[in-house]
């Protein structure tokens, strides 16, 4: 079946450090891939997405590239800020009307 | 932007009682709402999909008589955990789908942490 595996948290970084949160997936066909972010006390928000191989999604300094050969969609940011502290969820969707399949979420804490 | 309001954010109840969780789309009409739950150290798992005015579709392994979903209007869906037990303690999140032209967007509530004593 379809599944998403992302790195276990929590991840604690100092401000301006480089961030990588690994995400790999298992799916039939060519799913769309997503990163969602949940800030404290808020709902999940779409951070970025990619719909086909080699696409790069980017937003707010975060990037992730759809790598079909490694079935990965790792999230990166060159210089994190305290305001990036949140829980990050990797997700996939096989086709337009199918539900999202989520990973377990990775909690990121950035300290000044 | 579009907002989904979910209440309560946290509830503690005794075993055997029922708990209702509300999910409202505040400035758009949600023809479809999704209910997820997340056990500690596990993934967000889809429980059910509900379309306004029709019965919810439950995922395999989710008891429809235990988790009652009502989606009576385009802006409100409720999840009632009936006769809750400690094993139902979990984080529940709703999501509402807004169709926009040829596409769609998903908006999530902030979640409800249910603890059953």
XYZ file of C-alpha atoms in Angstrom:
229
model
C 0.000 0.000 0.000
C 0.871 3.633 0.060
C 2.940 4.891 2.963
C 5.212 7.710 4.046
C 8.214 7.395 6.318
C 9.810 10.465 7.809
C 12.617 10.907 10.258
C 11.836 10.639 13.945
C 11.901 13.772 15.984
C 12.251 15.847 17.867
C 14.884 17.816 16.028
C 16.522 20.675 17.898
C 18.647 23.204 16.020
C 20.254 26.509 16.728
C 19.095 29.535 14.789
C 20.678 29.812 11.321
C 21.528 26.109 11.210
C 20.839 23.997 8.138
C 17.743 21.810 8.288
C 17.028 18.497 6.619
C 14.009 16.382 7.425
C 14.064 13.125 5.514
C 10.962 11.702 3.887
C 10.638 8.587 1.762
C 7.515 7.089 0.307
C 6.033 3.905 -1.053
C 3.309 4.227 -3.631
C 1.990 2.813 -6.836
C 2.115 5.042 -9.857
C 3.131 8.666 -9.619
C 1.824 10.310 -6.478
C 1.882 13.991 -5.656
C 4.043 14.824 -2.646
C 3.464 17.425 0.042
C 4.962 18.969 3.124
C 2.556 20.352 5.705
C 3.501 22.425 8.744
C 1.623 22.767 12.017
C 2.559 25.730 14.172
C 1.611 25.561 17.866
C -2.132 25.892 18.366
C -2.909 26.012 14.650
C -4.102 23.635 11.959
C -1.877 21.985 9.415
C -0.971 24.271 6.532
C 0.386 23.323 3.161
C 4.031 24.352 3.030
C 4.987 23.118 -0.418
C 4.246 20.425 -2.936
C 5.521 18.689 -6.057
C 3.416 16.786 -8.519
C 5.950 14.995 -10.726
C 9.463 13.652 -10.704
C 12.272 16.221 -10.455
C 9.846 18.994 -9.511
C 11.080 21.224 -6.713
C 8.565 22.720 -4.318
C 9.621 25.809 -2.410
C 8.101 28.243 0.045
C 9.338 30.448 2.908
C 12.926 29.354 2.286
C 12.042 25.658 2.456
C 12.657 23.364 -0.502
C 11.989 19.755 -1.382
C 12.702 17.902 -4.622
C 10.639 14.969 -5.858
C 13.187 12.183 -6.423
C 11.575 9.202 -8.041
C 14.779 7.181 -8.222
C 15.173 7.301 -4.445
C 11.423 7.699 -3.687
C 12.276 10.661 -1.514
C 11.047 14.189 -0.826
C 13.423 15.558 1.783
C 12.679 18.957 3.264
C 15.551 21.445 3.502
C 16.136 24.971 4.653
C 19.458 26.715 4.608
C 19.043 28.854 7.711
C 16.277 28.153 10.206
C 14.674 30.709 12.468
C 12.989 30.383 15.837
C 9.670 30.994 14.082
C 10.166 27.766 12.106
C 9.571 25.753 15.273
C 6.634 23.502 14.401
C 5.662 19.976 13.477
C 6.316 19.052 9.856
C 4.343 16.334 8.064
C 5.297 14.698 4.797
C 2.360 13.369 2.788
C 1.437 11.849 -0.531
C -1.665 11.615 -2.633
C -1.958 9.024 -5.321
C -4.514 10.871 -7.447
C -6.847 13.837 -7.300
C -9.691 12.358 -5.320
C -7.830 10.009 -3.021
C -7.098 11.002 0.573
C -3.734 12.209 1.763
C -1.426 9.654 3.361
C 0.713 11.214 6.078
C 3.947 10.424 7.822
C 4.258 10.558 11.605
C 5.362 14.168 11.715
C 8.671 15.606 12.875
C 8.799 18.188 15.619
C 11.371 20.907 15.032
C 12.533 23.214 17.788
C 14.814 26.107 16.890
C 16.592 27.827 19.738
C 18.098 31.299 19.663
C -7.424 32.986 4.064
C -9.801 30.124 4.668
C -9.994 28.878 8.238
C -11.242 25.700 9.807
C -12.217 25.985 13.442
C -12.085 22.830 15.535
C -13.363 22.576 19.105
C -12.558 21.646 21.743
C -8.790 21.687 21.544
C -8.448 19.413 24.531
C -10.906 17.212 26.390
C -10.558 14.846 29.297
C -13.428 12.505 30.007
C -14.319 9.445 32.009
C -14.508 6.047 30.421
C -17.977 5.310 29.081
C -18.939 8.887 28.287
C -19.419 10.340 24.825
C -17.447 13.229 23.419
C -18.405 15.477 20.515
C -15.813 17.305 18.422
C -16.903 20.092 16.086
C -15.267 21.223 12.896
C -16.448 24.396 11.148
C -15.352 26.006 7.921
C -15.534 29.703 8.703
C -15.550 31.432 5.348
C -16.085 28.780 2.738
C -18.351 25.876 1.979
C -16.834 22.479 2.570
C -18.526 19.829 0.495
C -16.190 17.206 1.915
C -14.647 16.854 5.335
C -12.081 14.344 6.506
C -11.437 13.094 10.023
C -7.982 11.876 11.035
C -6.521 10.585 14.262
C -2.965 10.254 15.424
C -1.846 7.943 18.181
C 1.467 8.780 19.920
C 4.454 8.222 17.649
C 2.169 7.132 14.811
C 1.092 8.689 11.524
C -1.998 10.759 10.995
C -4.481 8.128 9.875
C -7.651 8.838 7.932
C -10.715 7.645 9.819
C -13.545 8.695 7.569
C -14.637 10.933 4.727
C -17.949 12.740 4.885
C -19.832 14.523 2.162
C -22.494 17.021 3.079
C -25.915 15.416 3.290
C -24.783 11.827 2.933
C -23.408 9.078 5.146
C -19.739 9.071 5.952
C -17.380 6.556 4.403
C -15.218 4.882 7.013
C -11.755 3.453 6.549
C -11.113 -0.177 7.241
C -10.860 -0.905 10.939
C -12.779 2.186 12.067
C -16.034 1.377 13.850
C -18.801 3.507 12.400
C -21.071 2.897 15.389
C -18.402 4.140 17.753
C -17.273 7.167 15.765
C -20.416 8.934 14.641
C -19.917 11.555 11.969
C -22.530 14.112 11.067
C -22.081 16.511 8.173
C -25.480 18.143 8.042
C -24.392 21.470 6.572
C -21.716 22.809 4.266
C -19.917 24.460 7.145
C -20.179 22.001 10.013
C -19.122 18.428 10.628
C -19.094 16.689 13.997
C -17.348 13.583 15.242
C -18.849 11.919 18.304
C -16.804 9.309 20.119
C -19.435 7.192 21.815
C -18.755 5.312 25.035
C -15.139 6.396 24.975
C -12.479 4.132 26.441
C -8.810 4.763 27.248
C -7.737 3.200 23.949
C -9.625 5.980 22.160
C -7.270 8.537 23.645
C -5.712 10.171 20.635
C -5.259 13.382 18.671
C -8.159 13.984 16.276
C -7.907 16.425 13.341
C -10.509 17.470 10.819
C -9.860 18.709 7.325
C -12.215 20.502 4.969
C -12.004 20.529 1.221
C -12.857 23.658 -0.740
C -13.292 23.332 -4.451
C -11.921 26.279 -6.396
C -12.513 26.359 -10.123
C -10.845 23.290 -11.537
C -8.848 22.592 -8.413
C -9.239 22.251 -4.677
C -7.605 23.185 -1.421
C -7.510 21.431 1.901
C -7.695 23.266 5.203
C -7.100 21.685 8.577
C -8.389 22.284 12.055
C -5.945 22.660 14.922
C -6.846 19.293 16.380
C -8.431 17.889 19.527
C -6.443 15.995 22.120
C -8.774 13.453 23.720
C -7.760 11.789 26.961
C -10.063 9.106 28.351
C -9.501 8.189 31.977
